[in-house]
Short mmCIF file of C-alpha atoms in Angstrom, two decimals:
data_model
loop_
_atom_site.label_atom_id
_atom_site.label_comp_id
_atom_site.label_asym_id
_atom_site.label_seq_id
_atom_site.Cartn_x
_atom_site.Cartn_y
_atom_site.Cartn_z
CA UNK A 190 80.42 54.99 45.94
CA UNK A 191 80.83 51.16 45.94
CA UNK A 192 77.88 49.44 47.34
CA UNK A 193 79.19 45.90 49.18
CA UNK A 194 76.40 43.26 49.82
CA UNK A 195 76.82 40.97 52.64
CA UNK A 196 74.90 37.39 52.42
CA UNK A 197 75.04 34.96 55.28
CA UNK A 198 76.14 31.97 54.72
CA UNK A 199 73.92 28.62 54.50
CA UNK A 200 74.79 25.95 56.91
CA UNK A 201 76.34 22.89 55.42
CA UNK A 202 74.38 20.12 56.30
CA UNK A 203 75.96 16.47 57.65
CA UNK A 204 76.95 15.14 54.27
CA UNK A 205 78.40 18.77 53.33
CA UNK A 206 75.85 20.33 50.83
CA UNK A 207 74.82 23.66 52.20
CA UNK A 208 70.80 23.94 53.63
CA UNK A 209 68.13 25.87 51.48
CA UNK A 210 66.42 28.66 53.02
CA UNK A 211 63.14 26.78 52.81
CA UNK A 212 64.78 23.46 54.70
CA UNK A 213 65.89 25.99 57.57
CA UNK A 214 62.41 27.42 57.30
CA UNK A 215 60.94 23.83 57.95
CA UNK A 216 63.26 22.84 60.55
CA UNK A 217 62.29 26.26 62.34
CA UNK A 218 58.66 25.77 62.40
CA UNK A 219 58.96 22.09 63.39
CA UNK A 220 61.07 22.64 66.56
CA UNK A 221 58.37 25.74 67.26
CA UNK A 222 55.80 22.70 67.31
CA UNK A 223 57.51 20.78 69.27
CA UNK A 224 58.29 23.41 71.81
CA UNK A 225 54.67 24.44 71.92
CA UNK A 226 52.85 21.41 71.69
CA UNK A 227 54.71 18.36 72.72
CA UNK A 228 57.76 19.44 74.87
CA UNK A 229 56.57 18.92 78.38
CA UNK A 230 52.95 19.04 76.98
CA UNK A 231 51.54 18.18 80.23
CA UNK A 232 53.31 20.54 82.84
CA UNK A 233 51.75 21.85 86.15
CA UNK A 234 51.03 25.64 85.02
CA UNK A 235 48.05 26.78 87.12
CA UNK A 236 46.17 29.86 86.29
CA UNK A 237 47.07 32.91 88.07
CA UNK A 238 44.75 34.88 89.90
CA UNK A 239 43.73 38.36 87.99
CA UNK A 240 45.85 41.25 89.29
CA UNK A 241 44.79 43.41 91.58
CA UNK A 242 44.71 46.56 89.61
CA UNK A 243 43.54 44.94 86.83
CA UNK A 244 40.31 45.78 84.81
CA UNK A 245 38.12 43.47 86.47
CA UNK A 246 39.23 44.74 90.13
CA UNK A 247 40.03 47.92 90.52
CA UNK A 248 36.56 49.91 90.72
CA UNK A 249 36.08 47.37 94.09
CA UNK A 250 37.48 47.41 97.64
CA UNK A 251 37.28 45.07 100.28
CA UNK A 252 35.98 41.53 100.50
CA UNK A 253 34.73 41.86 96.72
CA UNK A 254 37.88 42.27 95.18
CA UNK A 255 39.68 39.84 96.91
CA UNK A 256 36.70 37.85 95.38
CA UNK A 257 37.32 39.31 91.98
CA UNK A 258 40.63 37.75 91.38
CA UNK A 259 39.25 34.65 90.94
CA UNK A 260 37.10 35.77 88.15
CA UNK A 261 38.73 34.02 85.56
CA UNK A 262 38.52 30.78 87.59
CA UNK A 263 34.70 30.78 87.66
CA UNK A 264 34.79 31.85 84.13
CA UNK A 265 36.28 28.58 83.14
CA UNK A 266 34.05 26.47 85.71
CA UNK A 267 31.07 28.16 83.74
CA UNK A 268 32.30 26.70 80.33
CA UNK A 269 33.01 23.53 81.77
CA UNK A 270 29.69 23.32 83.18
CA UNK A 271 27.67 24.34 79.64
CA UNK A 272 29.72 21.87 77.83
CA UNK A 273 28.86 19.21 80.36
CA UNK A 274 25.17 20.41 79.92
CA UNK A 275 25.58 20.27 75.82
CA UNK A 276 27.26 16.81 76.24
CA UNK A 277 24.85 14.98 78.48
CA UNK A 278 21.67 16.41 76.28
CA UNK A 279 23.22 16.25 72.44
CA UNK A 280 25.62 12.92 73.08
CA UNK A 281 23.15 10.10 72.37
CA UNK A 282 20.17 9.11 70.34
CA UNK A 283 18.45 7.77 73.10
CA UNK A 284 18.43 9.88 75.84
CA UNK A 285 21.17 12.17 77.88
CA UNK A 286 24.59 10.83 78.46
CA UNK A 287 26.30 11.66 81.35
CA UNK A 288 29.54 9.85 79.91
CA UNK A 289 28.95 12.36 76.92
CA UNK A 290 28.89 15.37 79.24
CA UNK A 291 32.16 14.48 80.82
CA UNK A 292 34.18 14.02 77.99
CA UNK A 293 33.16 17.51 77.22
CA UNK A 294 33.29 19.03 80.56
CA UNK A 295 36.86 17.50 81.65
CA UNK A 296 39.29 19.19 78.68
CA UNK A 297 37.88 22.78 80.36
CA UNK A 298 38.18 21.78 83.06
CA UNK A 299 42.41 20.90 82.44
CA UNK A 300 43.04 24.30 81.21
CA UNK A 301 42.98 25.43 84.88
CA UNK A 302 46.09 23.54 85.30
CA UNK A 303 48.07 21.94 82.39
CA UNK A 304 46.70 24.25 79.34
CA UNK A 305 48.52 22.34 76.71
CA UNK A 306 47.32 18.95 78.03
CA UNK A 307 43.86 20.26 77.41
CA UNK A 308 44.11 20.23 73.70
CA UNK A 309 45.54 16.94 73.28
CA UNK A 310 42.89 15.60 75.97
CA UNK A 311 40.00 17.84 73.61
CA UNK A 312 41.40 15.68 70.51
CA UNK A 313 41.28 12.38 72.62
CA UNK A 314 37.90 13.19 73.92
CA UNK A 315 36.54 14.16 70.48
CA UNK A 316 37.40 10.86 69.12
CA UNK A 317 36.27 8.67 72.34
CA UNK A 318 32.89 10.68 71.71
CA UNK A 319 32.32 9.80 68.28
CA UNK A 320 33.26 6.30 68.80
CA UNK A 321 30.79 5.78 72.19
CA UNK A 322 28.31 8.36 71.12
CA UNK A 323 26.04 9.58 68.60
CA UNK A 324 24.01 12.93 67.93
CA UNK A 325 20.61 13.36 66.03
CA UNK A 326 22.26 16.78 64.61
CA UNK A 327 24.30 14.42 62.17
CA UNK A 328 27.56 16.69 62.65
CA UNK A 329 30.68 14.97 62.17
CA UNK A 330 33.10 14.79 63.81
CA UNK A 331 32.60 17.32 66.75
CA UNK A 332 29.42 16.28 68.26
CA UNK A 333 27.68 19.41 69.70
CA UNK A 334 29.72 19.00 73.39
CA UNK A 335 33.10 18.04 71.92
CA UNK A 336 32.41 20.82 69.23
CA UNK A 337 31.89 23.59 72.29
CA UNK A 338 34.19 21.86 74.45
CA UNK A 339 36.87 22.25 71.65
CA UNK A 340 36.41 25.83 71.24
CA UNK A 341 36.32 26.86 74.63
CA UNK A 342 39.81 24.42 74.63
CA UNK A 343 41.18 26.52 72.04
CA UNK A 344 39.84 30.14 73.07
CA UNK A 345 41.43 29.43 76.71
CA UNK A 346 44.82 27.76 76.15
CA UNK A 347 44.91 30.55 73.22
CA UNK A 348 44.94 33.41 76.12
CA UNK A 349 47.20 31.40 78.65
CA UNK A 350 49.79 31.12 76.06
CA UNK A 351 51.17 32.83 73.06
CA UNK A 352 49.88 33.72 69.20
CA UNK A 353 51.82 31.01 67.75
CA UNK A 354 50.63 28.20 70.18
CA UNK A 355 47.29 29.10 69.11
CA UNK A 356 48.30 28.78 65.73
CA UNK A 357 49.59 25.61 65.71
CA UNK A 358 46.23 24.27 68.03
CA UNK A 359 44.13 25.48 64.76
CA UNK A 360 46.22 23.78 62.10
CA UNK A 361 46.21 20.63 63.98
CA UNK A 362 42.60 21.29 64.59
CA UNK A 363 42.02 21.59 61.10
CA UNK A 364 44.23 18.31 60.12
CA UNK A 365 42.11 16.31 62.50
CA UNK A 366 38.84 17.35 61.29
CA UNK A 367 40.27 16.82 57.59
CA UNK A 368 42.22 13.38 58.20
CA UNK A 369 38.77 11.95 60.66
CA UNK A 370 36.35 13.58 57.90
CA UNK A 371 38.08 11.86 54.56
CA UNK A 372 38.44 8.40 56.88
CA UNK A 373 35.07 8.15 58.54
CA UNK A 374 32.94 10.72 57.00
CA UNK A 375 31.22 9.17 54.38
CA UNK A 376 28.94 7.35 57.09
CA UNK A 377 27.60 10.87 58.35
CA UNK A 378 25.39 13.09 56.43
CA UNK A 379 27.05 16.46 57.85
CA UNK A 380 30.65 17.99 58.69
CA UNK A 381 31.31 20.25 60.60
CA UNK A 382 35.20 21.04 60.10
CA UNK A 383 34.39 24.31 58.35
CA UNK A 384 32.40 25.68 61.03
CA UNK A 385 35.12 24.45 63.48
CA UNK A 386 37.71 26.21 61.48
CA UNK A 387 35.89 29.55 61.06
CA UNK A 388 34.37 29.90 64.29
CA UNK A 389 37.80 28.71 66.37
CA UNK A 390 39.94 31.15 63.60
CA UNK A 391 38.09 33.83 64.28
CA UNK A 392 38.02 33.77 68.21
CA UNK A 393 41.39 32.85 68.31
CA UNK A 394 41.75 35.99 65.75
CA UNK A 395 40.30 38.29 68.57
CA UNK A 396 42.59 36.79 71.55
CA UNK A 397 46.18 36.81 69.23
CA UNK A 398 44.85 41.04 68.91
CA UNK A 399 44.22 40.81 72.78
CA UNK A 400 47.65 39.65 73.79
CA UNK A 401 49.21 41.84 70.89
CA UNK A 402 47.59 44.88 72.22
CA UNK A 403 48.62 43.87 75.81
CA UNK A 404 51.59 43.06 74.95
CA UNK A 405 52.42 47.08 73.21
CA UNK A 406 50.79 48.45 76.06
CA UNK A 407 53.45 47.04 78.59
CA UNK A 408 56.37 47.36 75.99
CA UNK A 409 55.13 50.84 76.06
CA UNK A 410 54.46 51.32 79.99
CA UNK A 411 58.30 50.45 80.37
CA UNK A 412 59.53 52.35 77.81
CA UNK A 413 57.83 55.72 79.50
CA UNK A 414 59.20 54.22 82.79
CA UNK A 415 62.60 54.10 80.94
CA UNK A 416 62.58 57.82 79.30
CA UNK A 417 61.65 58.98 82.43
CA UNK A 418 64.17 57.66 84.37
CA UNK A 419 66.65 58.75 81.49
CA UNK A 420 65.16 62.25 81.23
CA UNK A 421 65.55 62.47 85.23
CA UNK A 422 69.04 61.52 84.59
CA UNK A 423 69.51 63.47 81.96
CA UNK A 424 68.05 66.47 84.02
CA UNK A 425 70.29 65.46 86.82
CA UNK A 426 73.52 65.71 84.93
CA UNK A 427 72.52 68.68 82.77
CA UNK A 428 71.90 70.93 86.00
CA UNK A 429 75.64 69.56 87.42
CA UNK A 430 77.06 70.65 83.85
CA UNK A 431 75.75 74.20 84.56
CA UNK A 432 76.93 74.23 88.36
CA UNK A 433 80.24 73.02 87.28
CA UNK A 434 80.35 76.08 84.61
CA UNK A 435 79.34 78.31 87.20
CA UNK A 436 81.71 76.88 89.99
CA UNK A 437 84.84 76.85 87.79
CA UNK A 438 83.79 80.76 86.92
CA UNK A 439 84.02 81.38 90.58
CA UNK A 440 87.09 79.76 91.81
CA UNK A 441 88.73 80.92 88.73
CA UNK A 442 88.25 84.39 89.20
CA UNK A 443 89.34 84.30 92.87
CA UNK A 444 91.87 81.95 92.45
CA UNK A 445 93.04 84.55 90.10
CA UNK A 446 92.96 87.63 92.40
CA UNK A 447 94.80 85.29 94.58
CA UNK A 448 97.81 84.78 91.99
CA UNK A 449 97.69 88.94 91.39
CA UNK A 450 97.52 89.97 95.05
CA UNK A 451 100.34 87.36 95.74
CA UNK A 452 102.43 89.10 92.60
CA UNK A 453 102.10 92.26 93.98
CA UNK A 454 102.07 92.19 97.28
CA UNK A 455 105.94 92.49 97.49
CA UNK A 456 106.19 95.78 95.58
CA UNK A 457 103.60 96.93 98.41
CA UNK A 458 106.30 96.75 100.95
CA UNK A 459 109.64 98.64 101.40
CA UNK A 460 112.60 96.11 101.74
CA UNK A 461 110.63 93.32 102.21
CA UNK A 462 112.58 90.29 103.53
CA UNK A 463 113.62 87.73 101.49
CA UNK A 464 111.44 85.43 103.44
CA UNK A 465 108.48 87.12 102.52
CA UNK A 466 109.02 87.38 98.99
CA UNK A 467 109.65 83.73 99.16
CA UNK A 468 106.26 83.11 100.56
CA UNK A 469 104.28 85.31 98.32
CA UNK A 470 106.34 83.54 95.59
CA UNK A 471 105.23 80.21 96.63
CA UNK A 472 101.71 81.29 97.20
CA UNK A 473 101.34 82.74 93.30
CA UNK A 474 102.86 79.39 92.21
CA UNK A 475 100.07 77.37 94.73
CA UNK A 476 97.39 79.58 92.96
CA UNK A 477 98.63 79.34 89.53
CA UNK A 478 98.47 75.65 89.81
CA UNK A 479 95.57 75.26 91.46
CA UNK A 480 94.00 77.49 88.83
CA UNK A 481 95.78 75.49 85.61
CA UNK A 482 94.15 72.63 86.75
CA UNK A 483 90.95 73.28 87.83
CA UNK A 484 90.59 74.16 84.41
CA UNK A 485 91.76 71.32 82.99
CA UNK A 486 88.95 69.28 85.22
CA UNK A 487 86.38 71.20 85.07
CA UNK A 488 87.04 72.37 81.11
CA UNK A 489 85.74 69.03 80.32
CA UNK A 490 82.01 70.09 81.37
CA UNK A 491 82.21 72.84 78.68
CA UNK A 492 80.89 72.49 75.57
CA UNK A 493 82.55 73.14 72.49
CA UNK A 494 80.31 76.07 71.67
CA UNK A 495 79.94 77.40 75.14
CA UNK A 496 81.91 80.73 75.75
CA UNK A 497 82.60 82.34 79.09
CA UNK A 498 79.93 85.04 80.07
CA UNK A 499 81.83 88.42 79.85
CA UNK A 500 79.71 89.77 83.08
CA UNK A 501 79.75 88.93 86.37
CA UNK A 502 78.25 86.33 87.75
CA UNK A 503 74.19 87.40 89.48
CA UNK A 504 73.79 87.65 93.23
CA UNK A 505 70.88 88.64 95.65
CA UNK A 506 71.91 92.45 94.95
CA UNK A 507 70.58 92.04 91.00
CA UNK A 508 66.75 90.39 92.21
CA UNK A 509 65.35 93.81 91.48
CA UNK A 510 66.10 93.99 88.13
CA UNK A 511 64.96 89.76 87.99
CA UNK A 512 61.30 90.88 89.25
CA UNK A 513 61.04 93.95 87.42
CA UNK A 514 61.46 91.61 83.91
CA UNK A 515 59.03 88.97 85.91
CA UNK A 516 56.48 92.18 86.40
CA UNK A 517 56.63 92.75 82.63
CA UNK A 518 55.31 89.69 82.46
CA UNK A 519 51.73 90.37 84.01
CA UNK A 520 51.61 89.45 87.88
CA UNK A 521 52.63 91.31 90.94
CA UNK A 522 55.56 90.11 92.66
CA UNK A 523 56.44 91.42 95.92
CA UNK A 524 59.89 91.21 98.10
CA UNK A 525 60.47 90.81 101.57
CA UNK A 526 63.90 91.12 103.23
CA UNK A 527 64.52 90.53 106.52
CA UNK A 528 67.29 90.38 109.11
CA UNK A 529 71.00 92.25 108.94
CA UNK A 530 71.36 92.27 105.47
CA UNK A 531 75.39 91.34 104.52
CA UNK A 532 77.12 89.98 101.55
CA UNK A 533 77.03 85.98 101.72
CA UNK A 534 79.64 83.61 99.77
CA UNK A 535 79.41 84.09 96.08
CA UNK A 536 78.28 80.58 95.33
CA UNK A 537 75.49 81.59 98.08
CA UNK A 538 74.73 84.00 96.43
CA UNK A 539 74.33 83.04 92.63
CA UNK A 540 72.70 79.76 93.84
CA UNK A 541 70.09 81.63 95.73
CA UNK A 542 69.42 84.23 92.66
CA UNK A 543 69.10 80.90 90.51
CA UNK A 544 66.82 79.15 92.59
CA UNK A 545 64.59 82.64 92.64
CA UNK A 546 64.99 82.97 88.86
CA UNK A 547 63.69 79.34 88.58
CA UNK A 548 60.96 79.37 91.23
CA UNK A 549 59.35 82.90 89.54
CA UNK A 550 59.61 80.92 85.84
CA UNK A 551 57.69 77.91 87.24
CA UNK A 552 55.14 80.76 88.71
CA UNK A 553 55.14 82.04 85.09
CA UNK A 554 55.14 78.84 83.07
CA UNK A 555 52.29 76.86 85.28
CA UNK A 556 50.12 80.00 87.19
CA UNK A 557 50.06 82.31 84.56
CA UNK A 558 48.97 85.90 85.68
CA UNK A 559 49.27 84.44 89.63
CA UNK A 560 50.97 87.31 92.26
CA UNK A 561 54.22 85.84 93.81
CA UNK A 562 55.92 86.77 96.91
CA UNK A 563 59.76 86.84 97.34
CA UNK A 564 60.76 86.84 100.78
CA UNK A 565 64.90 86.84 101.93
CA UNK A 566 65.60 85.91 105.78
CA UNK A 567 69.39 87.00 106.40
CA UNK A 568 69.21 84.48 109.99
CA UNK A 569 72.51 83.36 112.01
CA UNK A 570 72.96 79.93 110.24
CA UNK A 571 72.93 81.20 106.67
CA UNK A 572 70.18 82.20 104.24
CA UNK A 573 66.74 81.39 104.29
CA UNK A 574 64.41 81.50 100.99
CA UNK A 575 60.54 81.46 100.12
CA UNK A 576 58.88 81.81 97.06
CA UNK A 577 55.18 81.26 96.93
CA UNK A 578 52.44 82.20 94.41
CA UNK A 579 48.82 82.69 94.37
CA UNK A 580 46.39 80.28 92.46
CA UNK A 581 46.35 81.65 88.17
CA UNK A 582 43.48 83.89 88.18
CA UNK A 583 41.45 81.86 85.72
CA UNK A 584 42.15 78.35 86.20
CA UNK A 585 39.85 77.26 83.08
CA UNK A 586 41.84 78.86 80.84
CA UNK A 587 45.18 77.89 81.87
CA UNK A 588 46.41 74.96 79.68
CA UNK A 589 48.09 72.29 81.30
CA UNK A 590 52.46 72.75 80.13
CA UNK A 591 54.01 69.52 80.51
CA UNK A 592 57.59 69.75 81.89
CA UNK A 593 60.26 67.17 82.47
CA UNK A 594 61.07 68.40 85.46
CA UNK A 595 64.27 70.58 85.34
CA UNK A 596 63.36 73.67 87.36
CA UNK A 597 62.39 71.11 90.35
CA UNK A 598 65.29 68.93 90.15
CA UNK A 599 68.43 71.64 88.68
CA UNK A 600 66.75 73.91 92.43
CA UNK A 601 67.39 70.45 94.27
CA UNK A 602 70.99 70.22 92.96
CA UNK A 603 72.30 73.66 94.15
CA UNK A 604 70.64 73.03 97.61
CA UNK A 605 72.29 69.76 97.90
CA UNK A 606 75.86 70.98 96.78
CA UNK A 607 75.43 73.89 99.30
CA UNK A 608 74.19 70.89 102.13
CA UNK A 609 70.99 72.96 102.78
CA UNK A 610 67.14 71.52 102.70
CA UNK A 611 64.31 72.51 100.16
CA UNK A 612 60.37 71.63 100.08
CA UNK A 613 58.31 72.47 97.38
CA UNK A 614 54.51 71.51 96.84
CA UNK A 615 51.18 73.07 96.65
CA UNK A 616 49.23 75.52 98.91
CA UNK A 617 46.16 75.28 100.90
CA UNK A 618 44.97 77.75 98.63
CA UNK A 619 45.74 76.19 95.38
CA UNK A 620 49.32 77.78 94.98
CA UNK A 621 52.28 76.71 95.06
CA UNK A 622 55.38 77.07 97.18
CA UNK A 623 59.08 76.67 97.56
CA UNK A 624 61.25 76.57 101.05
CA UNK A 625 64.67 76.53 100.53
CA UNK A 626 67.67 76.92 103.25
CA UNK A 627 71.13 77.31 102.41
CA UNK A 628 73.49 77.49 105.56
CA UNK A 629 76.59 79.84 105.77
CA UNK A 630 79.64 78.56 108.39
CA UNK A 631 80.05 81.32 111.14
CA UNK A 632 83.21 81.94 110.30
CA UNK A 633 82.35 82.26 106.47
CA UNK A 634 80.23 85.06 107.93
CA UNK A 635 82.82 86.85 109.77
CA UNK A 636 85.22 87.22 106.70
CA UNK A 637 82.08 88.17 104.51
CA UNK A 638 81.67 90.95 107.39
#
C-alpha cells in the first residue's frame, strides 16, 4: 500500500518567495488584534438584559423577575460605584479626590455600552491617574482605583465578548504595566504589574471556562434538538418502509387472484363469446401490469436482506393468540367486542392488529405487570379501537425505559394512511390509554358482507 502525503502549498508573497508558516502565523494573530481591539473599537453594543429562563430568573414570577433581568446592570453600577469609592479615598496624598474616583468609576461604567472602548478608556484613565494623582500605598502604576477599576474592565468586557479578546486585553495589559514600569518606575518604591497580571489572569481564567462551558452546553442543547428531530424522522420513514412492505404484500396478492380469476374465468363458461374472452384477456393483462409495476415501486422499500413472510398477513381474527403471548407475560388482558362482527378490508384489518400489538408492547415495556383492556367496536362508519392499561402495580420499582418514540409515531402513521383519528395519553388513574378510529366506506362494507 502506497501512502501519498498531501502538503498545502505556502503563499508566495509580493516579490514571489513563498510565506513561512510562522509569518502566516503572525499575520493571523495581528489581524485577530485588530479585529478585537481596534476595528470599530468604540461601537454602540449595549448589554442585554438576562434571559428570562435564565439562572438568575427562573425560580421568580411576577414583578420580581421582570426586575431580575436587569441584574447584571446593577451588578456593573455596583463596581462602578466601589471603584469610585477606592478612587476618591486612595487617589491623593492629601485628602479624597473626587477627580480620582471618576477616572475609576467612568471605564465601568462604558462597559454597559461600548465594552471595547472601556479598556482603551481603563488604559487612558490609568495613565491620567498617575500623572494627576498620587497614593500613599506607593503602587505603581495602577493606583488602588485604576488597579480595581482595571480589573473589573477586564473581568466584564472578558464575559461580553470572547476568550481571545480577553486574551489580547491581558497581554496588552501586561505590555503597559511593563513599558510604564521600565520608563517611570524607578521614581516609585512598589509595582504592582505582577499582581495585575496574576489577579486579572486568573479571573479572566474563570470567565474563558464560563463561556467555554456555556458555549458546550448550547452546542450540545442543539445537537439533542437535532438527533431528535432526525430520530423522529428517522422513526417517521422507518414505520412508512414497513407499511409500504406490508401494502405491496396486499395488493400483490390480490392483484394476483385478480390475474388467475381473469385466466380462468373463460374455461368456466361453455362457448363463451369472443367478446368475453377478449375482456377477461384484457383484464389479466391490466392486472399483470399493474402487478409488474407495483413491484418495481414499491421493491425499492425492501431491503436487500428482507424476504417475503411465507404466512399470511395478521388480522383482528389472530388477537387471541396476540393476548394469550401478552398473558405469558404477567398481566391480565381482557377483550371486548362489540357490534355485528364482519370481516373489514385487509389493510383494516392488519393495521388495527398492529396498532393492538404495539399498544399491549408499550403496556409491557413502560407498566410492567399493569392489566390491559382490549375493546373492538364493529360501528357503521368503520372500526373503532381502545386499548387502556392500569397503573404498574409497583411504581417504585419500575425503572424508567427510554424510547425514541416508534410505537407512538409508526400507530400515528397507519391511522393517517387509513384517514382515521388517534389520541393517546395518560389516565386519571395513572394509566395510560390509546383511542384509535379507522373508518370503512359503506360500500367497502357491503362487498366485505
Amino acid at each position: 500500500m502506497t501512502e501519498t502525503t498531501h502538503t498545502q502549498p505556502m503563499r508566495p508573497s509580493v516579490s514571489g518567495r513563498p510565506r513561512s508558516p510562522e509569518f502566516r502565523l503572525a499575520v493571523d494573530a495581528l489581524r485577530g488584534l485588530w479585529q478585537d481591539l481596534f476595528h470599530d473599537a468604540f461601537a454602540y453594543r449595549p448589554l442585554p438584559p438576562a434571559a428570562v429562563g435564565g439562572p438568575l430568573t427562573r425560580h421568580l414570577s411576577g414583578r420580581p423577575r421582570a426586575y431580575a433581568v436587569w441584574i447584571p446592570h446593577a451588578l456593573v453600577v455596583v463596581g462602578a460605584l466601589v471603584a469610585l469609592l477606592v478612587g476618591t479615598v486612595n487617589t491623593a496624598v492629601g485628602g479624597p479626590s473626587v477627580f480620582g474616583g471618576l477616572l475609576a468609576a467612568a471605564p465601568v461604567v462604558l462597559t454597559l455600552v461600548r465594552p471595547v472602548g472601556a479598556f482603551w478608556l481603563s488604559l487612558v484613565a490609568t495613565g491620567v491617574a498617575d500623572v494627576v494623582g498620587s497614593s500613599s500605598w506607593g503602587s505603581w502604576p495602577w493606583l488602588p482605583g485604576s488597579f480595581v477599576s482595571h480589573l473589573l474592565v477586564l473581568t466584564i468586557v472578558a464575559a461580553r465578548t470572547r476568550p481571545r479578546t480577553a486574551a489580547w486585553m491581558w497581554a496588552l495589559t501586561g505590555l503597559y504595566g511593563v513599558w510604564t514600569d521600565g520608563l517611570f518606575g524607578w521614581e516609585h518604591e512598589g509595582t504592582d504589574v505582577g499582581p495585575m497580571l496574576v489577579v486579572s489572569a486568573l479571573a479572566l481564567l474563570v470567565v474563558a471556562v464560563r463561556q467555554t462551558r456555556r458555549q458546550a452546553q448550547r452546542e450540545v442543547s442543539a445537537q439533542r434538538t437535532v438527533t431528535a428531530v432526525e430520530r423522529s424522522r428517522r422513526t417517521l420513514l422507518e414505520e412508512r418502509t414497513t407499511i409500504a412492505r406490508e401494502l405491496h404484500d396486499v395488493v400483490a396478492h390480490h392483484m394476483s387472484v385478480v390475474a388467475i380469476q381473469a385466466e380462468a374465468a373463460p374455461y368456466r363458461v361453455e362457448n363463451p363469446p369472443p367478446e368475453l374472452e377478449k375482456a377477461f384477456v384484457t383484464i389479466r393483462e391490466n392486472a399483470v401490469a399493474a402487478l409488474t409495476e407495483l413491484r418495481r415501486v414499491l421493491g425499492v422499500v425492501r431491503a436487500e436482506d428482507y424476504e417475503a413472510p411465507d404466512a399470511p398477513q395478521p388480522t383482528l381474527a389472530d388477537l387471541d393468540a396476540l393476548l394469550a403471548n401478552v398473558r405469558e407475560a404477567g398481566p391480565d388482558v381482557s377483550r371486548t367486542v362489540t357490534g355485528a362482527v364482519r370481516e373489514l378490508p385487509q389493510g383494516v384489518e392488519l393495521s388495527a392488529y398492529r396498532i393492538v400489538q404495539e399498544a399491549l408492547s408499550n403496556t409491557l415495556r413502560h407498566a410492567p405487570g399493569a392489566d390491559a383492556r382490549v375493546e373492538i367496536a364493529y360501528v357503521l362508519g368503520g372500526l373503532g379501537l381502545r386499548v387502556v392499561n392500569d397503573p404498574p402495580p409497583a411504581p417504585h420499582l419500575v425503572r424508567a425505559v427510554p424510547g425514541a418514540g416508534h410505537g407512538i409515531t409508526g400507530m400515528r402513521e397507519r391511522v393517517a394512511m387509513l384517514n382515521g383519528e388517534m389520541t393517546a395519553g395518560p389516565t386519571d388513574g395513572g394509566g395510560y390509554e390509546v383511542t384509535v378510529f379507522l373508518p370503512v366506506p359503506a360500500a367497502v362494507n357491503e362487498d366485505a358482507a
